[in-house]
C-alpha positions as protocol buffer text, in pm:
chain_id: "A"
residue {
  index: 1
  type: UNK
  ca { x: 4352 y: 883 z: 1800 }
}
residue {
  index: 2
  type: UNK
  ca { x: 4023 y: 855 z: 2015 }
}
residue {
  index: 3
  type: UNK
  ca { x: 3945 y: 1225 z: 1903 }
}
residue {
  index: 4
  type: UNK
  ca { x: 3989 y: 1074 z: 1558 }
}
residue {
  index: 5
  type: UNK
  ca { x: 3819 y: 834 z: 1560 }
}
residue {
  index: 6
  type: UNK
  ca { x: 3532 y: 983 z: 1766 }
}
residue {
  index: 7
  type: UNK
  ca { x: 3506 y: 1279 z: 1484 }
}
residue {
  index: 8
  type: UNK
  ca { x: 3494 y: 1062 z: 1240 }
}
residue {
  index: 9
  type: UNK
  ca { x: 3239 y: 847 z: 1404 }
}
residue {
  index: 10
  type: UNK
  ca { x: 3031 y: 1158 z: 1419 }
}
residue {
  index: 11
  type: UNK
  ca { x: 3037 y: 1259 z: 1029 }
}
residue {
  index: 12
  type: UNK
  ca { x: 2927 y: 943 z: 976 }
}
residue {
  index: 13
  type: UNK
  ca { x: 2675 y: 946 z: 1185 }
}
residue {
  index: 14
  type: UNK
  ca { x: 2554 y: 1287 z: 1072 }
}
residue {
  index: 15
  type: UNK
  ca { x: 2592 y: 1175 z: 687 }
}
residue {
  index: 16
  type: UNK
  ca { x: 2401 y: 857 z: 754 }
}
residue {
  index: 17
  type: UNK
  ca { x: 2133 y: 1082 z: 909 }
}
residue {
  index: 18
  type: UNK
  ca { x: 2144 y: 1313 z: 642 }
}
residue {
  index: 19
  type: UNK
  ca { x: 2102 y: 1028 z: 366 }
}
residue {
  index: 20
  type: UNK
  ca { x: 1826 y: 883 z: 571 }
}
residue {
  index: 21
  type: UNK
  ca { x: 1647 y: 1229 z: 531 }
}
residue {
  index: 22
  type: UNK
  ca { x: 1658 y: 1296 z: 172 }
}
residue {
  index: 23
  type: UNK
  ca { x: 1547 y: 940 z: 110 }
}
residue {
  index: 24
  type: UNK
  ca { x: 1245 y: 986 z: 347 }
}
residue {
  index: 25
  type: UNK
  ca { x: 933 y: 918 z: 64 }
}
residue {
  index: 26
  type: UNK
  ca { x: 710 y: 1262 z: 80 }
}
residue {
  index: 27
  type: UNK
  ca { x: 499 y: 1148 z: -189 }
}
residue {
  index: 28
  type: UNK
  ca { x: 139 y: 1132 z: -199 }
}
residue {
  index: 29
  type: UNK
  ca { x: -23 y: 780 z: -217 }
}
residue {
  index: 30
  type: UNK
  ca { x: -377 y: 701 z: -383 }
}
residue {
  index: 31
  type: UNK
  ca { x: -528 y: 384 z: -297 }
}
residue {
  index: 32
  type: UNK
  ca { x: -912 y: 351 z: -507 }
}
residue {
  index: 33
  type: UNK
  ca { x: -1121 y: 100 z: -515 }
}
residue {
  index: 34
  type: UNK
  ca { x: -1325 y: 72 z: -830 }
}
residue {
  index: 35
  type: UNK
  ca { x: -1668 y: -162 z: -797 }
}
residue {
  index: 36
  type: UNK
  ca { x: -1699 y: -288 z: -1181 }
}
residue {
  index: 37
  type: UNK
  ca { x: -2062 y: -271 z: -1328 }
}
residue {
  index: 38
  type: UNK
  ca { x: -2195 y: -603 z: -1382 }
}
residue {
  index: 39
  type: UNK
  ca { x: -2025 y: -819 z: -1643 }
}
residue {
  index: 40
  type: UNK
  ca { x: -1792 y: -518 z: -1672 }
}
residue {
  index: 41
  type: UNK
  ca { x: -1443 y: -621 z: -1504 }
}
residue {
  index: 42
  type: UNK
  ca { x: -1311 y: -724 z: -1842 }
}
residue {
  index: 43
  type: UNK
  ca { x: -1430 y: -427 z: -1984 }
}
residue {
  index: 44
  type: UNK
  ca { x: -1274 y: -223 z: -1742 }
}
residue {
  index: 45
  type: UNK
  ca { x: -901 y: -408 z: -1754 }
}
residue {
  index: 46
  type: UNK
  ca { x: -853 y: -341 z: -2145 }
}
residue {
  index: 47
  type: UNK
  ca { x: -942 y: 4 z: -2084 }
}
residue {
  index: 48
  type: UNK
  ca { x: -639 y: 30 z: -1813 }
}
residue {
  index: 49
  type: UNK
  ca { x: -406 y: -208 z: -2008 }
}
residue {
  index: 50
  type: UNK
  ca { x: -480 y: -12 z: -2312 }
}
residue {
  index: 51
  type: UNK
  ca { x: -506 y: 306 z: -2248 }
}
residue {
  index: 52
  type: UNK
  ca { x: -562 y: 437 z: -1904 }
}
residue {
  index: 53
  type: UNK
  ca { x: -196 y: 362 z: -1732 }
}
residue {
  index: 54
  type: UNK
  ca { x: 2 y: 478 z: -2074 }
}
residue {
  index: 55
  type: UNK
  ca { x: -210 y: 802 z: -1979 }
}
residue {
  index: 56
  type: UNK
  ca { x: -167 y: 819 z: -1582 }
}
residue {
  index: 57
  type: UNK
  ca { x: 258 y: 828 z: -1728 }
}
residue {
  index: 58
  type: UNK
  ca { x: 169 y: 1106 z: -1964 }
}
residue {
  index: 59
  type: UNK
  ca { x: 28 y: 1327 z: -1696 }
}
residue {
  index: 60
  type: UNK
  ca { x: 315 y: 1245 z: -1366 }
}
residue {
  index: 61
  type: UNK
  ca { x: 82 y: 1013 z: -1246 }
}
residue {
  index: 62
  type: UNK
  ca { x: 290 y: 716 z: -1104 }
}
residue {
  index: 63
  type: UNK
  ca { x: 192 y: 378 z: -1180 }
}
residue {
  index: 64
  type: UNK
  ca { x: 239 y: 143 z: -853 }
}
residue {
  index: 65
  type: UNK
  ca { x: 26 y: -145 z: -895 }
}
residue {
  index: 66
  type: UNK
  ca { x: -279 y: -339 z: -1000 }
}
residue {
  index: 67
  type: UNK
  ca { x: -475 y: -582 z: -827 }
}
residue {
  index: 68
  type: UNK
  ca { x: -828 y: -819 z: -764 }
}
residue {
  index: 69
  type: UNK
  ca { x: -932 y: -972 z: -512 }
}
residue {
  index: 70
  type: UNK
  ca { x: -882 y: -1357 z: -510 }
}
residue {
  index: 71
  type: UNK
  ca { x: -1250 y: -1419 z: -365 }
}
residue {
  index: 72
  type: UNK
  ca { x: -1393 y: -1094 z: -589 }
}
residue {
  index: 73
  type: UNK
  ca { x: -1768 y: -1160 z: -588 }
}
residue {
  index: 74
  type: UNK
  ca { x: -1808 y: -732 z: -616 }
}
residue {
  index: 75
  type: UNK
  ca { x: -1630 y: -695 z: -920 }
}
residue {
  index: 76
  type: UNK
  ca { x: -1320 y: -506 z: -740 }
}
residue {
  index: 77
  type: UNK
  ca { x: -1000 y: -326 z: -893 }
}
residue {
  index: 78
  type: UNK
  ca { x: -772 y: -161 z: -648 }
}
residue {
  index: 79
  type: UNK
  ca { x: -514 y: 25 z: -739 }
}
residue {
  index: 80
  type: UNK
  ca { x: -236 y: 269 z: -613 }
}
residue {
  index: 81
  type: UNK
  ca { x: -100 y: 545 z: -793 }
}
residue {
  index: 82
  type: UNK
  ca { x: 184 y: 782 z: -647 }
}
residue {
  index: 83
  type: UNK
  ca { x: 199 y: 1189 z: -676 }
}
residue {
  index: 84
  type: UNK
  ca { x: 471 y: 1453 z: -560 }
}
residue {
  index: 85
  type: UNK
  ca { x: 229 y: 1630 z: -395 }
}
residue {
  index: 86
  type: UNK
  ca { x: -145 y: 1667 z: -319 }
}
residue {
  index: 87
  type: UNK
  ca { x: -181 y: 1985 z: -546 }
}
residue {
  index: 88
  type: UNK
  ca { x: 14 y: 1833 z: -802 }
}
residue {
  index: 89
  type: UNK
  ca { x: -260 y: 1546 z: -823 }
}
residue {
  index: 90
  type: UNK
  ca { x: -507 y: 1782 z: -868 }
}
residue {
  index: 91
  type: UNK
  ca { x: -335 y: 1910 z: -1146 }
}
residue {
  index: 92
  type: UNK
  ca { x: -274 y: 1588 z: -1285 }
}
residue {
  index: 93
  type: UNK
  ca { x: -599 y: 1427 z: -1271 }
}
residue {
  index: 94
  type: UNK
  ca { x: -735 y: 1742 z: -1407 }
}
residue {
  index: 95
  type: UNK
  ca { x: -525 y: 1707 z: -1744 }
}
residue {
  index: 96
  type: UNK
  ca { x: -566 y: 1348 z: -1786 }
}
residue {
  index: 97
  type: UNK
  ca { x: -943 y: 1373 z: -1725 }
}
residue {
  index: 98
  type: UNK
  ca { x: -943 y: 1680 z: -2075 }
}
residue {
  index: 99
  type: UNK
  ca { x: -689 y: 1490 z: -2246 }
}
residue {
  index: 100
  type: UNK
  ca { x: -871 y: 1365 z: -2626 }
}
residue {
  index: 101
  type: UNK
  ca { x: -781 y: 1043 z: -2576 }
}
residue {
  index: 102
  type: UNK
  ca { x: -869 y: 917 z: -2243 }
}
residue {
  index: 103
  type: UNK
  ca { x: -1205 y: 1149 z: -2356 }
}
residue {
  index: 104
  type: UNK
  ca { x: -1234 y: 899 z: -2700 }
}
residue {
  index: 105
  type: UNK
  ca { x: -1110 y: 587 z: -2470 }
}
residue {
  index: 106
  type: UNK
  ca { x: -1350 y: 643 z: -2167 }
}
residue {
  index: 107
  type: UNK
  ca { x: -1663 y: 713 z: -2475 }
}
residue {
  index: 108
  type: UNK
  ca { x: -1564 y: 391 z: -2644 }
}
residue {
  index: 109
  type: UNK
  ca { x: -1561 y: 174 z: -2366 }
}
residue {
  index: 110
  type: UNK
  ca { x: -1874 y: 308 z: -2257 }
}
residue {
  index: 111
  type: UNK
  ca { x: -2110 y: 231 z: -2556 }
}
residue {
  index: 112
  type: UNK
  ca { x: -2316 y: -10 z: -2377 }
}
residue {
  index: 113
  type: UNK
  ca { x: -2264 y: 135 z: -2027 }
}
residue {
  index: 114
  type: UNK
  ca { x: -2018 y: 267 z: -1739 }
}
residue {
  index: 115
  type: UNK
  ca { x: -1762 y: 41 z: -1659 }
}
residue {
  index: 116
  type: UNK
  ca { x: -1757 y: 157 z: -1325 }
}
residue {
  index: 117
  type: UNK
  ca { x: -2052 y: 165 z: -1056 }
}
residue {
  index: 118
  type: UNK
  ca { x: -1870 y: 264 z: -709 }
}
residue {
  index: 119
  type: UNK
  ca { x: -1514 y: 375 z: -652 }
}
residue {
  index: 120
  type: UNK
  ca { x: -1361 y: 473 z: -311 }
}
residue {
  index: 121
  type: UNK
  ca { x: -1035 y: 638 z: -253 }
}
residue {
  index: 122
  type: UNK
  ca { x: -795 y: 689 z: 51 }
}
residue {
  index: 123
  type: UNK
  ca { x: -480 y: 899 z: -5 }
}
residue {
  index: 124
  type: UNK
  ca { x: -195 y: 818 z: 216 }
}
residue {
  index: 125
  type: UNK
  ca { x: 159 y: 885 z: 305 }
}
residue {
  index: 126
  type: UNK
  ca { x: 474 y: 580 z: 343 }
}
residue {
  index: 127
  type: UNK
  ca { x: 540 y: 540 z: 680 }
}
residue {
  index: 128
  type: UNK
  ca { x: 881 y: 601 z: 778 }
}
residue {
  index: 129
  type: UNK
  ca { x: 970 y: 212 z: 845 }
}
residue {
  index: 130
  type: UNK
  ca { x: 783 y: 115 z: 452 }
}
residue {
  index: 131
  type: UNK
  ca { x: 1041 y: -20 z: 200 }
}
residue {
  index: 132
  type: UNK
  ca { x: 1060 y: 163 z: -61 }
}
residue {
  index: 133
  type: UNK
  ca { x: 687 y: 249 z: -235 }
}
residue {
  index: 134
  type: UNK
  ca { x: 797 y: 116 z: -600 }
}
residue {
  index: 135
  type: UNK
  ca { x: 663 y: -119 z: -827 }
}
residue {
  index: 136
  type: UNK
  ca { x: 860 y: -496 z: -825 }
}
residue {
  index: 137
  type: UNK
  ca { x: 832 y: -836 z: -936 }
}
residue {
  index: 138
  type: UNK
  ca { x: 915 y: -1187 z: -811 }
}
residue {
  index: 139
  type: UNK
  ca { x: 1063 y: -1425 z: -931 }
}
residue {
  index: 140
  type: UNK
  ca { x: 807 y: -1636 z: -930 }
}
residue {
  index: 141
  type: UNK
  ca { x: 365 y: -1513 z: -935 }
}
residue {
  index: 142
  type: UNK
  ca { x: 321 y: -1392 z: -584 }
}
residue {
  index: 143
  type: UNK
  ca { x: -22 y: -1337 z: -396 }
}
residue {
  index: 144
  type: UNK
  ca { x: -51 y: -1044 z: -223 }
}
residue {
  index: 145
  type: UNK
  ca { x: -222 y: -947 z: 75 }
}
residue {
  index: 146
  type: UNK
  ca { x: -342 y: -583 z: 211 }
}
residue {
  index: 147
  type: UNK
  ca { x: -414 y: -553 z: 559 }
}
residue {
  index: 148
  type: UNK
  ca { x: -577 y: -296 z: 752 }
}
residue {
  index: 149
  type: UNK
  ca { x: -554 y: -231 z: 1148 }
}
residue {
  index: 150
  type: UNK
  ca { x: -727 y: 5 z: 1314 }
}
residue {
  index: 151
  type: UNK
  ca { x: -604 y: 95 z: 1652 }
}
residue {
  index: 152
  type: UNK
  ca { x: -765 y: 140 z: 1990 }
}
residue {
  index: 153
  type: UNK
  ca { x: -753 y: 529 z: 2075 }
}
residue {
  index: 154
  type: UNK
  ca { x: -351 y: 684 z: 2118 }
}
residue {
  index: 155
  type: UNK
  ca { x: -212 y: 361 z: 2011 }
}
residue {
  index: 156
  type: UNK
  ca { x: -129 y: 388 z: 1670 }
}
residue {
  index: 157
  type: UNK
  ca { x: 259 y: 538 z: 1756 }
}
residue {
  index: 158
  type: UNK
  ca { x: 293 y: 230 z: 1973 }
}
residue {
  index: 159
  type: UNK
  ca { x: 207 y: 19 z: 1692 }
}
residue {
  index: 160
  type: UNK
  ca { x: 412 y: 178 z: 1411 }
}
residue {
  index: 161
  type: UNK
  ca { x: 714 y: 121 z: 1642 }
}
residue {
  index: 162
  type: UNK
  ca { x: 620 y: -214 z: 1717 }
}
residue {
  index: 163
  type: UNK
  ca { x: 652 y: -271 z: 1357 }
}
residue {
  index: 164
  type: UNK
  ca { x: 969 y: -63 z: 1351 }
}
residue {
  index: 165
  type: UNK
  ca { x: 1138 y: -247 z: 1580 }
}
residue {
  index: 166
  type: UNK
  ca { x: 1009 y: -589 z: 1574 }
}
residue {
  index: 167
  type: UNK
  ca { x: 718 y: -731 z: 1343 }
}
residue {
  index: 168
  type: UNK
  ca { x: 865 y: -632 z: 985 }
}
residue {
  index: 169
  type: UNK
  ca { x: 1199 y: -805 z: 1049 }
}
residue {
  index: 170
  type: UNK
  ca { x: 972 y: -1156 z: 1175 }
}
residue {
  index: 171
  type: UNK
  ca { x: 774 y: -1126 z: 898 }
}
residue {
  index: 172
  type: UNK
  ca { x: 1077 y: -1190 z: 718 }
}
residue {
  index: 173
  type: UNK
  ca { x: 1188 y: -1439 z: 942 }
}
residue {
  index: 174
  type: UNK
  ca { x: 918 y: -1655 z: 824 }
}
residue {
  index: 175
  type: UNK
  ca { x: 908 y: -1596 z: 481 }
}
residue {
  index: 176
  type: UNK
  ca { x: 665 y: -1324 z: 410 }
}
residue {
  index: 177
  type: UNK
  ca { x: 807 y: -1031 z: 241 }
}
residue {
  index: 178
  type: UNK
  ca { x: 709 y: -650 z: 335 }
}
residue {
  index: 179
  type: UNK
  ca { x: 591 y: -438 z: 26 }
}
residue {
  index: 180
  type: UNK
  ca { x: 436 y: -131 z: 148 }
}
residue {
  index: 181
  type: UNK
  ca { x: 334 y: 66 z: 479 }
}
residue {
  index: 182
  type: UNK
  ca { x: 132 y: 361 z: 431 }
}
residue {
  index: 183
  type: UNK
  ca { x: -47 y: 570 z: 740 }
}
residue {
  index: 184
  type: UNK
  ca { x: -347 y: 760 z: 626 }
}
residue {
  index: 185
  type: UNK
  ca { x: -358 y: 1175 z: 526 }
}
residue {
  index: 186
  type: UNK
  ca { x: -396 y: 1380 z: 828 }
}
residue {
  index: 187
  type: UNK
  ca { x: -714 y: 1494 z: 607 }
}
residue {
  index: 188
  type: UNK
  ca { x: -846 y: 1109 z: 619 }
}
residue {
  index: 189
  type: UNK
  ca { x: -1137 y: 987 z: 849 }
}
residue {
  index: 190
  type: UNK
  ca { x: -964 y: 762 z: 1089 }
}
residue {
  index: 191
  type: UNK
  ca { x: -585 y: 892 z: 1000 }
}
residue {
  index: 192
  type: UNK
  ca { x: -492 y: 867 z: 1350 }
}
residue {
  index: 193
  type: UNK
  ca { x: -616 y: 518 z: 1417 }
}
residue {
  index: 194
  type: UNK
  ca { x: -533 y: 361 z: 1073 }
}
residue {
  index: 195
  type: UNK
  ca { x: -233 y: 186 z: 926 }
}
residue {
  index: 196
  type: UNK
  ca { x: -249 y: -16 z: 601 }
}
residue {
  index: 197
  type: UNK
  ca { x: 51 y: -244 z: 416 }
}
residue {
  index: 198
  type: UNK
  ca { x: 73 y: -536 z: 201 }
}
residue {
  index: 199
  type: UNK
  ca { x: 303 y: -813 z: 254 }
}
residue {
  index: 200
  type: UNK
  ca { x: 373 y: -1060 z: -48 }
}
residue {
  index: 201
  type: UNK
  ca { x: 318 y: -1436 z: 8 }
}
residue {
  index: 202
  type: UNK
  ca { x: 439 y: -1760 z: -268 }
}
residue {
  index: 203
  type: UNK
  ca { x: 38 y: -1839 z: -204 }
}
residue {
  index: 204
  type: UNK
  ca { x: -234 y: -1825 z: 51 }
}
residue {
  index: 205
  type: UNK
  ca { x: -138 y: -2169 z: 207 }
}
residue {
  index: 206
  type: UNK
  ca { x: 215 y: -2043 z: 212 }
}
residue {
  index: 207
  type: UNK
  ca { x: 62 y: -1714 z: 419 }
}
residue {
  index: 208
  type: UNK
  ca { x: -118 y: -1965 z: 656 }
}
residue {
  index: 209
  type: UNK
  ca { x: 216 y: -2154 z: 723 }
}
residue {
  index: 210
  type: UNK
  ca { x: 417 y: -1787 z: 777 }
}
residue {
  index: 211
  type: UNK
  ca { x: 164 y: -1610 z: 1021 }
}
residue {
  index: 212
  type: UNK
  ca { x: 105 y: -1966 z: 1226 }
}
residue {
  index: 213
  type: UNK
  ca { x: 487 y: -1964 z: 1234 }
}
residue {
  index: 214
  type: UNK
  ca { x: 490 y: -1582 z: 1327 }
}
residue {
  index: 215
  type: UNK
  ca { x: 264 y: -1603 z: 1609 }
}
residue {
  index: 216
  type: UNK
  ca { x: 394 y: -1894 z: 1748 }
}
residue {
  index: 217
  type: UNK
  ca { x: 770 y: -1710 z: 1761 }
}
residue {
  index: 218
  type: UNK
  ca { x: 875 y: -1646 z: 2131 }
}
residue {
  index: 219
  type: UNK
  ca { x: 999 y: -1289 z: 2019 }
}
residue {
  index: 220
  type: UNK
  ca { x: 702 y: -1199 z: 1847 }
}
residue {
  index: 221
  type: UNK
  ca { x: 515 y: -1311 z: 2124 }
}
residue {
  index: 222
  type: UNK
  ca { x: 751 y: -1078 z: 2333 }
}
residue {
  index: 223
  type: UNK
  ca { x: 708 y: -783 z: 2177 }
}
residue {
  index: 224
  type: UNK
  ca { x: 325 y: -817 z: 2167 }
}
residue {
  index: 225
  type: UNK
  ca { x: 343 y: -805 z: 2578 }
}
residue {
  index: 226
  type: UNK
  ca { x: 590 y: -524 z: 2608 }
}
residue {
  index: 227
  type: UNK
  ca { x: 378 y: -329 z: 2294 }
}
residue {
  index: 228
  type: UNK
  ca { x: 57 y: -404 z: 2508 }
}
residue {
  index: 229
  type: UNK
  ca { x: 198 y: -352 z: 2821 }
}
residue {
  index: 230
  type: UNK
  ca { x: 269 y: -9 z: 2717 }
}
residue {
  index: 231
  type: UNK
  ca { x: -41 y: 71 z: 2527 }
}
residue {
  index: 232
  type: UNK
  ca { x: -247 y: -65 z: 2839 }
}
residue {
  index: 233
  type: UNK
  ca { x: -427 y: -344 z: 2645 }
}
residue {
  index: 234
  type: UNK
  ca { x: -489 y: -495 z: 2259 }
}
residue {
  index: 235
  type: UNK
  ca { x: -355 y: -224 z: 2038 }
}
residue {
  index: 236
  type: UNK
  ca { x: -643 y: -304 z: 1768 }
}
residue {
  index: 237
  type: UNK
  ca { x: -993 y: -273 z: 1854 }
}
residue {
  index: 238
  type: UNK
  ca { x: -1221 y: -615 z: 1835 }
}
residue {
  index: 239
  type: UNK
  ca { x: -1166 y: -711 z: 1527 }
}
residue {
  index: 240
  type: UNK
  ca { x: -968 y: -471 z: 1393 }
}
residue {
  index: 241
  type: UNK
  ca { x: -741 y: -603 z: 1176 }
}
residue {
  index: 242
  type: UNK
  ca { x: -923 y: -645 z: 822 }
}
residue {
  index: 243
  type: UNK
  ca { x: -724 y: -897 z: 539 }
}
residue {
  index: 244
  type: UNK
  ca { x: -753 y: -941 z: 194 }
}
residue {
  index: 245
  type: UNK
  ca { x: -574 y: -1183 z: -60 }
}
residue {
  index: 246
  type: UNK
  ca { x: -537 y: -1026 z: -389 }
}
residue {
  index: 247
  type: UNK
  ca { x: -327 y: -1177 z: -699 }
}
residue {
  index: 248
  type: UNK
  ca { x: -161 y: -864 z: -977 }
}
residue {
  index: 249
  type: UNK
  ca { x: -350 y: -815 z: -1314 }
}
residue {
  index: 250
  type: UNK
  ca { x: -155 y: -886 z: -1615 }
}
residue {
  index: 251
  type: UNK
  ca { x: -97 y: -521 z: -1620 }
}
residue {
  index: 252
  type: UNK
  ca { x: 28 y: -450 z: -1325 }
}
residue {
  index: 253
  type: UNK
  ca { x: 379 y: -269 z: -1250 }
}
residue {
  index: 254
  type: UNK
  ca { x: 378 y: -473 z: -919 }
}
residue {
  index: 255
  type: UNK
  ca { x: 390 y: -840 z: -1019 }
}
C-alpha cells in the first residue's frame, strides 16, 4: 500500500509539474507610453476606441489594457499589448502599420496635427509568480496602480522570491488584489534590476488603508528582515520604488 500510494503521489506530482509548465506565459509583453500633443488626449482615445484596438485584433496583436494617469498633467496613455513572440510583433506591427485603414484612420485624425508627441516602450516577460496576464473587470470601477522597483545590484532574484513566497499573498490579505508581474527583456536597459506589476485598489484612500495595513503586518515585516538579511541590506536602491495611480479608459479590456 505505501508503494501505492507513494507512486501515485509521484504522478501527481510529476502531472502537477507538467501542468504548471505548459501554463508558464512565454508571451511577449509591450508596455508604451504615449505623451498626447497638446489638447490632443481626446483626439487620441476615439482614434483607439474607434479604430486602433479593432485593428491591433485584426493583426494578433492582443489587447490587455488601457489606462491614464489619475494626476495626468503630460497628457499620458499607457497601454499593454501581448505577442507570441518578439518576431511575431514585428510582423504584426508591420501589417497593421500598411493596413488602408489604420493608414485612412491615422490621416484623419491627423488633419490638424499628430496626436502623439513622445511615446516610450518597454517589452517584458510575466514573471513566473504573475496571475495570469489577461484582461478582467471588477465588479465594481477599480483604480489601478503600476509600480516600479528597481533593485540594488544581484538582488532582484531575492526580491522576486520575496514576492513568491510572501508579499503577493499579504497583499491580498489586506485587500489589494495582484494583476500583473512582468520582469523586463533580457534586451531591456536595467532588465536585471527591474520588476514592474500593478495591483488593483476600490480607490486611492482604499490603497492608503491596504499598504499602512501591509506594512504594519508582523509577517510582512518578517519577511522584509529575512529578504534583507539575505540580500545584505534594502533590496531597492534610495528611492527606488516609483508609483503611479491610474483609473481604465472607457475602452479598456482591463476595467
Amino acid at each position: 500500500m505505501k508503494s501505492i500510494s507513494l507512486l501515485a503521489f509521484l504522478m501527481i506530482t510529476a502531472a502537477t509539474l507538467t501542468a504548471r509548465s505548459a501554463e508558464k506565459d512565454t508571451r511577449v509583453f509591450e508596455m508604451r507610453t504615449y505623451y498626447s500633443s497638446p489638447g490632443k488626449l481626446d483626439a487620441l482615445h476615439a482614434r483607439f476606441r474607434d479604430h486602433t484596438k479593432a485593428l491591433f485584433d485584426k493583426h494578433g496583436i492582443t489587447n490587455i489594457g488601457y489606462w491614464t494617469p489619475i494626476e495626468n498633467p503630460d497628457g499620458k496613455l499607457i497601454y499593454v499589448l501581448a505577442y507570441p513572440s518578439r518576431e511575431a510583433r514585428e510582423v504584426s506591427w508591420k501589417e497593421f502599420s500598411a493596413d488602408p485603414e489604420w493608414v485612412q484612420a491615422r490621416a484623419a485624425s491627423e488633419v490638424d496635427g499628430k496626436l502623439v508627441a513622445k511615446v516610450e516602450q518597454l517589452f517584458l516577460s510575466a514573471t513566473d509568480f504573475s496571475p495570469a496576464v489577461q484582461p478582467s473587470t471588477g465588479s465594481d470601477e477599480r483604480v489601478f496602480e503600476l509600480r516600479t522597483y528597481t533593485t540594488t545590484p544581484g538582488n532582484l532574484p531575492i526580491l522576486h522570491e520575496r514576492f513568491r513566497d510572501h508579499t503577493m499573498t499579504l497583499f491580498t490579505r489586506h485587500g489589494m488584489t495582484n494583476l500583473f508581474y512582468w520582469q523586463l527583456l533580457p534586451d531591456q536597459p536595467a532588465a536585471d534590476i527591474t520588476l514592474v506589476y500593478m495591483l488593483a485598489h476600490a480607490s486611492e484612500d482604499a490603497a492608503k488603508a491596504s499598504f499602512a495595513a501591509f506594512r504594519a503586518d508582523p509577517d510582512w515585516i518578517a519577511a522584509r528582515k529575512a529578504s534583507e538579511d539575505k540580500g545584505g541590506g534594502s533590496l531597492t536602491i534610495p528611492d527606488g520604488v516609483k508609483s503611479v495611480f491610474l483609473k481604465a479608459t472607457d475602452y479598456s479590456p482591463t476595467r
